[in-house]
Amino acid sequence: MAHLARLQINEQDIPEYTTTLSSILDLVNQMQAVDTADVAPMSHPLDAVQRLRTDEVSEPNKRDHLQTVAPAVENGLFQVPKVIE
């Protein structure tokens, strides 16, 4: 498996990796054996609701001031060199 995953593992470490990987695969098999037919899918185990703040402007528009030091500006946008052909 290490060869297929392009991993370089020292010979002396192979038995430890083999044991660890076998343990992980055994755990996956145990989890697959659990009947989850009556379990509803969920994105979070708690009925938590994300608190959102109101979307309001909290800072003044400083674009014109910040663009005074830009090497090139056109129509309120920063001009940058073309990097993709």
mmCIF file of C-alpha atoms in Angstrom:
data_model
loop_
_atom_site.group_PDB
_atom_site.id
_atom_site.type_symbol
_atom_site.label_atom_id
_atom_site.label_comp_id
_atom_site.label_asym_id
_atom_site.label_seq_id
_atom_site.Cartn_x
_atom_site.Cartn_y
_atom_site.Cartn_z
ATOM 1 C CA MET A 1 0.000 0.000 0.000
ATOM 2 C CA ALA A 2 2.876 2.343 0.746
ATOM 3 C CA HIS A 3 4.162 1.848 -2.782
ATOM 4 C CA LEU A 4 0.750 2.635 -4.281
ATOM 5 C CA ALA A 5 0.480 5.768 -2.112
ATOM 6 C CA ARG A 6 4.038 6.740 -3.084
ATOM 7 C CA LEU A 7 5.137 6.683 0.574
ATOM 8 C CA GLN A 8 8.687 5.826 1.535
ATOM 9 C CA ILE A 9 8.683 3.754 4.729
ATOM 10 C CA ASN A 10 11.794 2.321 6.355
ATOM 11 C CA GLU A 11 11.915 -1.492 6.509
ATOM 12 C CA GLN A 12 12.039 -1.513 10.326
ATOM 13 C CA ASP A 13 8.844 0.618 10.520
ATOM 14 C CA ILE A 14 6.714 -1.660 8.312
ATOM 15 C CA PRO A 15 5.446 -3.952 11.144
ATOM 16 C CA GLU A 16 4.251 -0.933 13.181
ATOM 17 C CA TYR A 17 2.520 0.622 10.159
ATOM 18 C CA THR A 18 0.929 -2.738 9.328
ATOM 19 C CA THR A 19 -0.458 -3.101 12.857
ATOM 20 C CA THR A 20 -1.753 0.472 12.911
ATOM 21 C CA LEU A 21 -3.378 0.203 9.486
ATOM 22 C CA SER A 22 -4.997 -3.108 10.424
ATOM 23 C CA SER A 23 -6.425 -1.522 13.579
ATOM 24 C CA ILE A 24 -7.865 1.355 11.565
ATOM 25 C CA LEU A 25 -9.436 -1.008 9.026
ATOM 26 C CA ASP A 26 -10.894 -3.134 11.852
ATOM 27 C CA LEU A 27 -12.476 0.005 13.335
ATOM 28 C CA VAL A 28 -13.938 0.929 9.942
ATOM 29 C CA ASN A 29 -15.415 -2.560 9.651
ATOM 30 C CA GLN A 30 -16.969 -2.232 13.123
ATOM 31 C CA MET A 31 -18.475 1.132 12.196
ATOM 32 C CA GLN A 32 -19.877 -0.252 8.938
ATOM 33 C CA ALA A 33 -21.592 -3.060 10.881
ATOM 34 C CA VAL A 34 -23.662 -0.552 12.914
ATOM 35 C CA ASP A 35 -27.283 -0.242 11.763
ATOM 36 C CA THR A 36 -27.902 3.452 11.032
ATOM 37 C CA ALA A 37 -31.147 3.038 9.095
ATOM 38 C CA ASP A 38 -33.195 4.927 11.707
ATOM 39 C CA VAL A 39 -30.624 7.668 12.315
ATOM 40 C CA ALA A 40 -31.387 11.007 10.690
ATOM 41 C CA PRO A 41 -28.453 12.667 8.891
ATOM 42 C CA MET A 42 -27.165 15.748 10.661
ATOM 43 C CA SER A 43 -24.466 18.322 10.198
ATOM 44 C CA HIS A 44 -23.981 18.902 13.934
ATOM 45 C CA PRO A 45 -24.826 16.701 16.939
ATOM 46 C CA LEU A 46 -26.429 19.595 18.828
ATOM 47 C CA ASP A 47 -29.425 21.671 17.804
ATOM 48 C CA ALA A 48 -27.227 24.741 17.676
ATOM 49 C CA VAL A 49 -28.073 27.794 15.638
ATOM 50 C CA GLN A 50 -25.274 29.992 14.464
ATOM 51 C CA ARG A 51 -25.629 33.504 15.749
ATOM 52 C CA LEU A 52 -25.133 35.979 12.958
ATOM 53 C CA ARG A 53 -24.456 39.644 13.336
ATOM 54 C CA THR A 54 -26.347 42.164 11.276
ATOM 55 C CA ASP A 55 -24.706 43.004 7.972
ATOM 56 C CA GLU A 56 -23.951 46.680 8.306
ATOM 57 C CA VAL A 57 -21.067 48.931 7.282
ATOM 58 C CA SER A 58 -18.776 49.571 10.234
ATOM 59 C CA GLU A 59 -15.895 51.433 8.547
ATOM 60 C CA PRO A 60 -15.805 54.374 6.159
ATOM 61 C CA ASN A 61 -14.894 53.806 2.513
ATOM 62 C CA LYS A 62 -11.161 54.542 2.231
ATOM 63 C CA ARG A 63 -10.685 53.277 -1.322
ATOM 64 C CA ASP A 64 -9.700 56.632 -2.822
ATOM 65 C CA HIS A 65 -7.193 57.282 -0.039
ATOM 66 C CA LEU A 66 -5.663 53.794 -0.299
ATOM 67 C CA GLN A 67 -5.407 53.998 -4.076
ATOM 68 C CA THR A 68 -3.319 57.177 -3.928
ATOM 69 C CA VAL A 69 -0.212 55.020 -3.343
ATOM 70 C CA ALA A 70 -1.058 52.407 -5.980
ATOM 71 C CA PRO A 71 1.186 52.342 -9.061
ATOM 72 C CA ALA A 72 -1.825 52.100 -11.405
ATOM 73 C CA VAL A 73 -5.578 52.572 -10.915
ATOM 74 C CA GLU A 74 -8.405 52.641 -13.450
ATOM 75 C CA ASN A 75 -12.121 53.168 -12.737
ATOM 76 C CA GLY A 76 -11.579 52.614 -9.007
ATOM 77 C CA LEU A 77 -9.763 49.286 -9.534
ATOM 78 C CA PHE A 78 -6.136 48.439 -8.843
ATOM 79 C CA GLN A 79 -4.208 47.640 -12.032
ATOM 80 C CA VAL A 80 -1.776 44.727 -11.778
ATOM 81 C CA PRO A 81 0.588 43.139 -14.314
ATOM 82 C CA LYS A 82 -0.818 40.280 -16.375
ATOM 83 C CA VAL A 83 0.457 36.972 -14.987
ATOM 84 C CA ILE A 84 -1.559 34.481 -17.084
ATOM 85 C CA GLU A 85 -1.367 34.312 -20.845
#
